[in-house]
CSV table of C-alpha atoms in Angstrom, one decimal:
chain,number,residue,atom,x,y,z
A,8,UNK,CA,0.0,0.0,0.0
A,9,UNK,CA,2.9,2.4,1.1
A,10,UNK,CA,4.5,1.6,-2.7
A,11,UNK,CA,1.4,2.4,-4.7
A,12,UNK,CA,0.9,5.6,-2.5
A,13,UNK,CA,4.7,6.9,-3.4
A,14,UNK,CA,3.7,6.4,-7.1
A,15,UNK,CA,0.7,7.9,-7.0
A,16,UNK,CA,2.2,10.7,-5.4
A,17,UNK,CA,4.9,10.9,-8.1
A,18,UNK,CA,2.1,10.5,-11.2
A,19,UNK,CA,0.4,13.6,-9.9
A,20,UNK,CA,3.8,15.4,-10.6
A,21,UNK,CA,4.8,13.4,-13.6
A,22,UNK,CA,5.6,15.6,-16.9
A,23,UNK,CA,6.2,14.8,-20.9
A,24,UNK,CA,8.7,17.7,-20.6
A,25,UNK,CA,11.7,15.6,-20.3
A,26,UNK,CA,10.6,13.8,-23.6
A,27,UNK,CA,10.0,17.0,-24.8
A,28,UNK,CA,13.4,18.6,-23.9
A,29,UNK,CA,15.6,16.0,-25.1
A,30,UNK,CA,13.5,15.8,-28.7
A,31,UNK,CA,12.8,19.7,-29.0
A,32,UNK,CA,16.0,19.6,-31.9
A,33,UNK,CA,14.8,16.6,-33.3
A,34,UNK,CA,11.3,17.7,-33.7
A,35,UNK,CA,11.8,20.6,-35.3
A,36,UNK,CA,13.1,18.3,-37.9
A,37,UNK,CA,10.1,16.1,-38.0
A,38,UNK,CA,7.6,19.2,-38.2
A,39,UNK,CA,9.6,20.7,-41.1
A,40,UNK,CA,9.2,17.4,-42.9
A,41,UNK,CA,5.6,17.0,-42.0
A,42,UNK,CA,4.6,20.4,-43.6
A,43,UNK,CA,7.2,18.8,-46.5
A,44,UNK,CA,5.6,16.1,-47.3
A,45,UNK,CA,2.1,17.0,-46.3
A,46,UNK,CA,1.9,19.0,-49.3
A,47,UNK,CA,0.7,18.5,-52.9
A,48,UNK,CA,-1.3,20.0,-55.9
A,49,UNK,CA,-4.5,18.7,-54.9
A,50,UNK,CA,-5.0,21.9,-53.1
A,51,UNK,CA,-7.5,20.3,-50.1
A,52,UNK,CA,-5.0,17.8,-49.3
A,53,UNK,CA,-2.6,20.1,-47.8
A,54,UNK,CA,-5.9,22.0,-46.5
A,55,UNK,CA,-7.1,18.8,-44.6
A,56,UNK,CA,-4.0,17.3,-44.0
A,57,UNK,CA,-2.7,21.0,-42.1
A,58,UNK,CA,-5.6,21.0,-40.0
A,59,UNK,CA,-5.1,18.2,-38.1
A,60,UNK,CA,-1.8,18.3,-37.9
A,61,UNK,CA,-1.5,21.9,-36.8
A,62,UNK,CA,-4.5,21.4,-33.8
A,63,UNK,CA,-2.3,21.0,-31.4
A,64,UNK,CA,-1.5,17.4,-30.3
A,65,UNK,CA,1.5,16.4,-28.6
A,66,UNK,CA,3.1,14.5,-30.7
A,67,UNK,CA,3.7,11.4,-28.6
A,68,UNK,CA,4.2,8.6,-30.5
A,69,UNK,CA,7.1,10.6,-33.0
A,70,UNK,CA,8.9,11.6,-29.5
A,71,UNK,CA,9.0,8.2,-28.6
A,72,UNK,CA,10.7,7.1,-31.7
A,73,UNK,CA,13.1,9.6,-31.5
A,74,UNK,CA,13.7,9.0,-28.3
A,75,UNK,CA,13.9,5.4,-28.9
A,76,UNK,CA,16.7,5.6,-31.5
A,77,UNK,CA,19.0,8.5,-29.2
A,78,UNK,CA,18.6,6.4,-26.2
A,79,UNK,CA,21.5,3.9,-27.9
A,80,UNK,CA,23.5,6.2,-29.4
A,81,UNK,CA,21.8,6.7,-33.1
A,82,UNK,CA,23.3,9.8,-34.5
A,83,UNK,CA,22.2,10.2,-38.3
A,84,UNK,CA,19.1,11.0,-39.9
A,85,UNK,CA,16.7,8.5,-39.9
A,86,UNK,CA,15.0,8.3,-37.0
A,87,UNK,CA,13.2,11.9,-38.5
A,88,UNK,CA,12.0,10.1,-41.8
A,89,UNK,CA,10.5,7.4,-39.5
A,90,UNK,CA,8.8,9.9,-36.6
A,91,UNK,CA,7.6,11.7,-39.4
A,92,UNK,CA,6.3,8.4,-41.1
A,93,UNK,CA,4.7,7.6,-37.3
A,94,UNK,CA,3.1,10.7,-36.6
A,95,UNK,CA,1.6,10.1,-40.6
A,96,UNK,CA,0.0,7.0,-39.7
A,97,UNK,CA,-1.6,8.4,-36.7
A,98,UNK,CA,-3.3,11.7,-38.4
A,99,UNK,CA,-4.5,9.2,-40.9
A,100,UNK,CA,-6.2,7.2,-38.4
A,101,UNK,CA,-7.5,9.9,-36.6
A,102,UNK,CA,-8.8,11.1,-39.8
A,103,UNK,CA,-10.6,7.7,-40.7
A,104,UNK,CA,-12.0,7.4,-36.7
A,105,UNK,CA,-13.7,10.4,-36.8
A,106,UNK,CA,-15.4,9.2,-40.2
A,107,UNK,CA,-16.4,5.9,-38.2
A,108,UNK,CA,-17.3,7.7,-35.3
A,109,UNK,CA,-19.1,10.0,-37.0
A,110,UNK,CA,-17.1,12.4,-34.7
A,111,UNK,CA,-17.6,16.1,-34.4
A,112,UNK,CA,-14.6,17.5,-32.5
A,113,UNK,CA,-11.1,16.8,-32.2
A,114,UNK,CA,-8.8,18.4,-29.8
A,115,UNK,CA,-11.2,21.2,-29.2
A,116,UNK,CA,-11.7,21.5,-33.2
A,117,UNK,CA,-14.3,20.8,-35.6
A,118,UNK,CA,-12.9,17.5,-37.0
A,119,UNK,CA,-11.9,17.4,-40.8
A,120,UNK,CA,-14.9,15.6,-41.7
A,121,UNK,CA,-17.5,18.6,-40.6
A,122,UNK,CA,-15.7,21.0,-42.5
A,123,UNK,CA,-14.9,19.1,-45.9
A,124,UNK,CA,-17.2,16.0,-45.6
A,125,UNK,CA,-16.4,12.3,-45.1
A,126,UNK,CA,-14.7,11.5,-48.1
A,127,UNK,CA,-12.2,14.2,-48.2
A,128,UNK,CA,-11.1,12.7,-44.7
A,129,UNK,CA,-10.7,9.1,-45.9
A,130,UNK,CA,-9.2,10.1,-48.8
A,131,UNK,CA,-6.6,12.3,-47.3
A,132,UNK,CA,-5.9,9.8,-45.0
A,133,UNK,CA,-5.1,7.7,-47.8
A,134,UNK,CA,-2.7,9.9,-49.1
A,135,UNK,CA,-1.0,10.1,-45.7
A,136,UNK,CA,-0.3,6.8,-45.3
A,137,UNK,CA,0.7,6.4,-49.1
A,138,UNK,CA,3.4,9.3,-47.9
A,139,UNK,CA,4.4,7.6,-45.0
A,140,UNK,CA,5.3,4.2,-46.7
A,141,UNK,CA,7.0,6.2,-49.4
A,142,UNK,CA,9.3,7.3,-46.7
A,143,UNK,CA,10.0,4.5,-44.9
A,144,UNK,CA,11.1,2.4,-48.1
A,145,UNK,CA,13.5,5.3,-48.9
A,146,UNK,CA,15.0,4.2,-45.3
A,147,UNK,CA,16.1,0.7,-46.8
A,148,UNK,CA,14.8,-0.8,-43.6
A,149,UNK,CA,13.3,-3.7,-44.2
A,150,UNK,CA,12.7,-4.4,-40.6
A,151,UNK,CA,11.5,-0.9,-39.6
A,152,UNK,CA,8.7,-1.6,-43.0
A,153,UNK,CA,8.1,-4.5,-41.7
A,154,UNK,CA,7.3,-3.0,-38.5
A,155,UNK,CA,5.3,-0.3,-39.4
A,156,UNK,CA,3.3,-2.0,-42.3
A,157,UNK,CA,2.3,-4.6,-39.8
A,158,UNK,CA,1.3,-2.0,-37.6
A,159,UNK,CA,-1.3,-0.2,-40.3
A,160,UNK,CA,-2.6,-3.7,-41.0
A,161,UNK,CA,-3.3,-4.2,-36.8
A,162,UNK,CA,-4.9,-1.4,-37.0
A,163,UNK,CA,-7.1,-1.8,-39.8
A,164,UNK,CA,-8.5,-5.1,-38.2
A,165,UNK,CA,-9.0,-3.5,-35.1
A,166,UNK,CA,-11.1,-0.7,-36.5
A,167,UNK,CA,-13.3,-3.9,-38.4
A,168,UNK,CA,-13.6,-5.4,-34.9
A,169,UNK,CA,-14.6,-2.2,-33.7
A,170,UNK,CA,-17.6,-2.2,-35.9
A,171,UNK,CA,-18.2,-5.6,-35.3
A,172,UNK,CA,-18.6,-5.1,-31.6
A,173,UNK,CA,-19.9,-1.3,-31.6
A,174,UNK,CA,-23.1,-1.0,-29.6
A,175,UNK,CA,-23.1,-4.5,-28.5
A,176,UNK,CA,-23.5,-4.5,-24.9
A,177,UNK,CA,-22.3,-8.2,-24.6
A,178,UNK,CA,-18.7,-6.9,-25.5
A,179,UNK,CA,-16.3,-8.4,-23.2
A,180,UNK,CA,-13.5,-6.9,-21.2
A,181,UNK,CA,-11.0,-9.1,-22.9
A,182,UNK,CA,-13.0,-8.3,-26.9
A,183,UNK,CA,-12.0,-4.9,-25.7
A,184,UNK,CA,-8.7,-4.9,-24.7
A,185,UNK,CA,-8.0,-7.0,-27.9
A,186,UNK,CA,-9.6,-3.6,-29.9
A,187,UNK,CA,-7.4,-1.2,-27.9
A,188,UNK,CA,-4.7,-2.9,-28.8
A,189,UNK,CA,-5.3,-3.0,-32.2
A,190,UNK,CA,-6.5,0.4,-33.0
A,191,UNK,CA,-4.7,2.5,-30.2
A,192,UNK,CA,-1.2,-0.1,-28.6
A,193,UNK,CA,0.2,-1.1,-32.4
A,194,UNK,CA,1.1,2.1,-33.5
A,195,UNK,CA,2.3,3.1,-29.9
A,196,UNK,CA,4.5,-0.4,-30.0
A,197,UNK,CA,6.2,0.0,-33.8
A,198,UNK,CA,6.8,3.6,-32.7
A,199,UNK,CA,9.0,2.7,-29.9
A,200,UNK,CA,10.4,-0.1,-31.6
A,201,UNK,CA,11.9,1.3,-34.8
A,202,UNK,CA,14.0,3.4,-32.9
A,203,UNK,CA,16.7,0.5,-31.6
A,204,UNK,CA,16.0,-1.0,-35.2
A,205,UNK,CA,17.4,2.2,-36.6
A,206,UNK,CA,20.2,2.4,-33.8
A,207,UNK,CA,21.0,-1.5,-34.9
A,208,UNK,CA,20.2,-3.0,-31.8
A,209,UNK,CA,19.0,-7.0,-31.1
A,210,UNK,CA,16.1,-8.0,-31.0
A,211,UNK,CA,15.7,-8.3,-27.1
A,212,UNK,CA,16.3,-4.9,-26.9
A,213,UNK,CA,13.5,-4.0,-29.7
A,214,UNK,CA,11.0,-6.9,-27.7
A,215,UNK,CA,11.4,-4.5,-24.7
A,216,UNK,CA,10.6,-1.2,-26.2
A,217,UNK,CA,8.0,-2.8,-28.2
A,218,UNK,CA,6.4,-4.5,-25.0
A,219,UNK,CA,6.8,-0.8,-23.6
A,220,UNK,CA,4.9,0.9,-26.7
A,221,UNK,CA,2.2,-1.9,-26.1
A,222,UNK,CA,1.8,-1.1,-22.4
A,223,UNK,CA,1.5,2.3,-23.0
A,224,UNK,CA,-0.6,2.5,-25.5
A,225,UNK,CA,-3.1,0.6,-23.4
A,226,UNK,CA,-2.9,2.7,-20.4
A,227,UNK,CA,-3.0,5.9,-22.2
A,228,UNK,CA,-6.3,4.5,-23.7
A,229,UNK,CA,-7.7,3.1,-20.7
A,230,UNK,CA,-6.8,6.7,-19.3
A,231,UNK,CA,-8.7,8.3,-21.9
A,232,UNK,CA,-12.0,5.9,-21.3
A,233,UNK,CA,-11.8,7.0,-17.6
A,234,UNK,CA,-11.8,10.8,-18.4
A,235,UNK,CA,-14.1,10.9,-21.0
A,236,UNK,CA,-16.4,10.4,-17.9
A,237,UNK,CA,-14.5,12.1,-15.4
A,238,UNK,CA,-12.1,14.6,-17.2
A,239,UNK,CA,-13.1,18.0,-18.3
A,240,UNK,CA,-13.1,19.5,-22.1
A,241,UNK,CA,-9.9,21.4,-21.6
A,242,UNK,CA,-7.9,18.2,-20.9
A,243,UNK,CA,-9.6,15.8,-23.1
A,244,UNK,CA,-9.7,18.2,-26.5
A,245,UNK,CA,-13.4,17.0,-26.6
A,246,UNK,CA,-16.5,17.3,-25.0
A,247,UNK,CA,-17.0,15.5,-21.8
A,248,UNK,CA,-19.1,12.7,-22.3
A,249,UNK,CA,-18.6,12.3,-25.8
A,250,UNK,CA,-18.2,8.7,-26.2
A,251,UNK,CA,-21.3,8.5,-24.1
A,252,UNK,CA,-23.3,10.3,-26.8
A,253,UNK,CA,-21.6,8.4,-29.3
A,254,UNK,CA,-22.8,4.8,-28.6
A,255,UNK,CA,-19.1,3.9,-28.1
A,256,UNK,CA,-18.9,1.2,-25.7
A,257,UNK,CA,-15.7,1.4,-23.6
A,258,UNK,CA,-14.0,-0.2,-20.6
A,259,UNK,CA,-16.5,1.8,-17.8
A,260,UNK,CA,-19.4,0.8,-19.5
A,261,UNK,CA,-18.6,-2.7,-20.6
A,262,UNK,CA,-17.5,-3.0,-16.6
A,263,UNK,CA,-21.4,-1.3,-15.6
A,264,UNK,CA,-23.5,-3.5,-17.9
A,265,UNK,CA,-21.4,-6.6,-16.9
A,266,UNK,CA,-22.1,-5.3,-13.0
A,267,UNK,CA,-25.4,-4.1,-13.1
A,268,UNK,CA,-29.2,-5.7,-12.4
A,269,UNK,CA,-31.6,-6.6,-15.1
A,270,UNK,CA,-33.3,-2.7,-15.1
A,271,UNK,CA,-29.4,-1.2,-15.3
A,272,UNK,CA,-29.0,-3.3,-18.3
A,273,UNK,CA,-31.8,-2.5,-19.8
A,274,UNK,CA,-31.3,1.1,-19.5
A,275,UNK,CA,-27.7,0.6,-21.2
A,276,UNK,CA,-29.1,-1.4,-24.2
A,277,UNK,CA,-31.7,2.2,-24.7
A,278,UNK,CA,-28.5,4.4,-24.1
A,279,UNK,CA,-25.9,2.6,-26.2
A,280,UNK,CA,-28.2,0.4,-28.5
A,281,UNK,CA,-31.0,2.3,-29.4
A,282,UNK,CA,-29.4,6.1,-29.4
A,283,UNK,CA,-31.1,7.0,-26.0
A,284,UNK,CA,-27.9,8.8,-24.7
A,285,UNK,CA,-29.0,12.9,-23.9
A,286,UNK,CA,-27.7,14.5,-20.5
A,287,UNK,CA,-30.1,13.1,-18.3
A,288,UNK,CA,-29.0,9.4,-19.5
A,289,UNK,CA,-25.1,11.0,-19.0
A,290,UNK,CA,-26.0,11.4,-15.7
A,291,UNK,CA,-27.7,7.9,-14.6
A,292,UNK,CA,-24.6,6.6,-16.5
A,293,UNK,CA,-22.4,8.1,-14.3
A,294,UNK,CA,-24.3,7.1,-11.3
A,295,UNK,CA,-24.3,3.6,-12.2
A,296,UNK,CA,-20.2,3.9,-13.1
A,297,UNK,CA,-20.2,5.6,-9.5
A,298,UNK,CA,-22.3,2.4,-7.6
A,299,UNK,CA,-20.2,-0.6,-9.6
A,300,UNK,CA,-17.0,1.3,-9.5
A,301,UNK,CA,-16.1,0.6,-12.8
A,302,UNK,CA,-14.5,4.4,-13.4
A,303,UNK,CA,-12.2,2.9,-10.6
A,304,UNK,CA,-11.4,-0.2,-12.2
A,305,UNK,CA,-10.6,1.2,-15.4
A,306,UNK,CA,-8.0,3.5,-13.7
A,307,UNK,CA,-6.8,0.3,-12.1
A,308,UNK,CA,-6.4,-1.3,-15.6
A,309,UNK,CA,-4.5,1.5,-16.9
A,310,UNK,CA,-2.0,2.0,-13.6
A,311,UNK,CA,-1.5,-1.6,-14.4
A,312,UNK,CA,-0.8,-2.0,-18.0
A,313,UNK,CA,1.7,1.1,-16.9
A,314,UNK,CA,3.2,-0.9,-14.3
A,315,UNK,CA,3.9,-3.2,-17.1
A,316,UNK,CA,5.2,-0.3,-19.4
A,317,UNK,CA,8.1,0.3,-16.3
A,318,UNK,CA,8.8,-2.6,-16.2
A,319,UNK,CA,9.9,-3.4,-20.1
A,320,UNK,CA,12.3,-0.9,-19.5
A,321,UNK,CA,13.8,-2.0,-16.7
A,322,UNK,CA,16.4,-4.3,-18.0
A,323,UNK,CA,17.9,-1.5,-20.6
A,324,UNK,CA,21.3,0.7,-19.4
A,325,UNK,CA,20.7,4.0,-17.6
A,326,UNK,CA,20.2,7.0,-20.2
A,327,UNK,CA,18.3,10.3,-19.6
A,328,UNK,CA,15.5,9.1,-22.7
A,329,UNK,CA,15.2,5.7,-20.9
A,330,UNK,CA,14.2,8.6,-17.9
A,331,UNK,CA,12.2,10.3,-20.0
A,332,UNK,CA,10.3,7.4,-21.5
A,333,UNK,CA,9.5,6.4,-17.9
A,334,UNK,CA,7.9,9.7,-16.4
A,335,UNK,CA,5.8,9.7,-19.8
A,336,UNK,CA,4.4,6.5,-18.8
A,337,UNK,CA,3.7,8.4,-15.4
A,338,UNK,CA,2.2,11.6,-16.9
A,339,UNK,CA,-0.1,9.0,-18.7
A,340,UNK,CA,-1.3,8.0,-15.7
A,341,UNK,CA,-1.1,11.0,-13.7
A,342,UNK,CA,-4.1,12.5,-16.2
A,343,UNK,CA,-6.7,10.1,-13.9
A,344,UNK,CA,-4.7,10.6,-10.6
């Protein structure tokens, strides 16, 4: 009890600043690359394109990479081409969820598809992803394409097995974290794990950041599920409650339907189901989350699948990114401390 208490204590203080710091040259170089290669003759990709990735976001899962490749010793140029490639591949999914979703803001924004319609978003998704492939072959990595191309096809099936289980109450904790860690872990786990590809490491070394990736990627999504019910719009970069509104079944209500009586159930199957979500059902859902503690329990899930992220790195020699990579995991957390 005393442990957990010392690292709560140190999530509430954690920071991505350190990551931050020690990428700030190195990201300068990805974001001149970015606006690079984000451009084109079709005058609404660049349009499209620009307004996601200028919105805001932190950039995580290129900072990791590069990261990832300093941390043993990688001084030339391509960890950029891949962060770039990484941060690519994660607008473009961001651009085809919100088209699934039918989602209406994004990081306090109107998403792309409200402004220039569904199929511009798909579409220019496409086009990133075509650009981030391009890139990555001109790496001559076969391993790192390998990575990342199995990544994109992870994350494809998880966004089919989305659909398959969207609005279906019966989902399971386990069909869900199988989901998450398609559509949110992969891309966090090839991110890390080109980076001691690049730096020509072995493969233990690439199993533990990609086993760190993984971790992360599932508490910072288990995170999010908590604070979409118990965050505010300033830290989420959405509405509070949004997924509620959205039918989208995620780890607090999986936990409530599984925990509550025949009448609770019911009243999930209206909310998520039939479309029955206004405020007034937002605020019986959170009462029931409150009675069956499953807000709790999803915090729990994340602090462990974190615990899990430490300990990947455990093993690896002493360097301030392995630091860095650590207290990221923390600041993760520390969002639902």
């Amino acid at each position: 009890m005393v442990a957990a208490t010392k690292r709560d204590k140190k999530n509430i203080q954690a920071s991505i600043q350190p990551l931050v710091e020690l990428t700030r040259h190195d990201m300068l170089a990805v974001n001149q690359l970015i606006l690079a290669k984000s451009g084109s003759d079709v005058e609404m990709i660049p349009e499209v394109a620009n307004h996601l990735i200028s919105s805001g976001g932190k950039r995580l899962r290129p900072m990791i990479t590069l990261a990832a490749a300093r941390m043993f010793g990688y001084d030339g140029a391509h960890h950029i081409t891949l962060a770039m490639a990484v941060e690519f591949m994660h607008t473009a999914t961001l651009l085809h969820d919100d088209v699934v979703d039918e989602g209406g803001l994004r990081r306090g924004k109107s998403t792309a598809r409200m402004i220039w319609g569904n199929q511009a978003s798909v579409l220019v998704g496409d086009f990133l992803l075509g650009q981030a492939f391009k890139m990555i072959v001109g790496i001559g990595s076969l391993n790192c394409l390998g990575v990342l191309s199995n990544a994109a096809a992870i994350i494809a099936e998880g966004e089919v097995m989305q659909l398959a289980v969207a609005k279906r109450m019966e989902t399971s904790e386990k069909e869900y974290l199988t989901v998450i860690n398609a559509k949110t872990a992969a891309l966090f786990s090839a991110a890390a794990e080109v980076g001691p590809i690049i730096a020509g490491r072995d493969d233990t070394t690439r199993s533990a950041l990609a086993n760190y990736g993984t971790s992360l990627g599932l508490a910072f999504q288990l995170a999010d599920d908590a604070l979409d019910y118990s965050g505010s719009s300033d830290n989420l970069g959405k509405n509070t409650g949004n997924d509620f509104r959205e039918g989208k079944i995620t780890m607090p209500v999986i936990l409530s339907y599984a925990r509550g009586s025949q009448d609770e159930r019911l009243f999930w199957k209206k909310a998520m189901e039939e479309g029955e979500h206004n405020d007034a059902a937002l605020e019986t859902a959170l009462m029931l989350m409150k009675k069956h503690r499953s807000l709790d329990d999803t915090i729990r899930q994340a602090r462990h699948f974190g615990e899990q992220a430490h300990r990947a790195l455990l093993p690896l020699e002493a360097s301030q990114q392995k630091d860095a990579l650590i207290e990221t995991v923390d600041f993760c957390i520390s969002r639902i401390s």
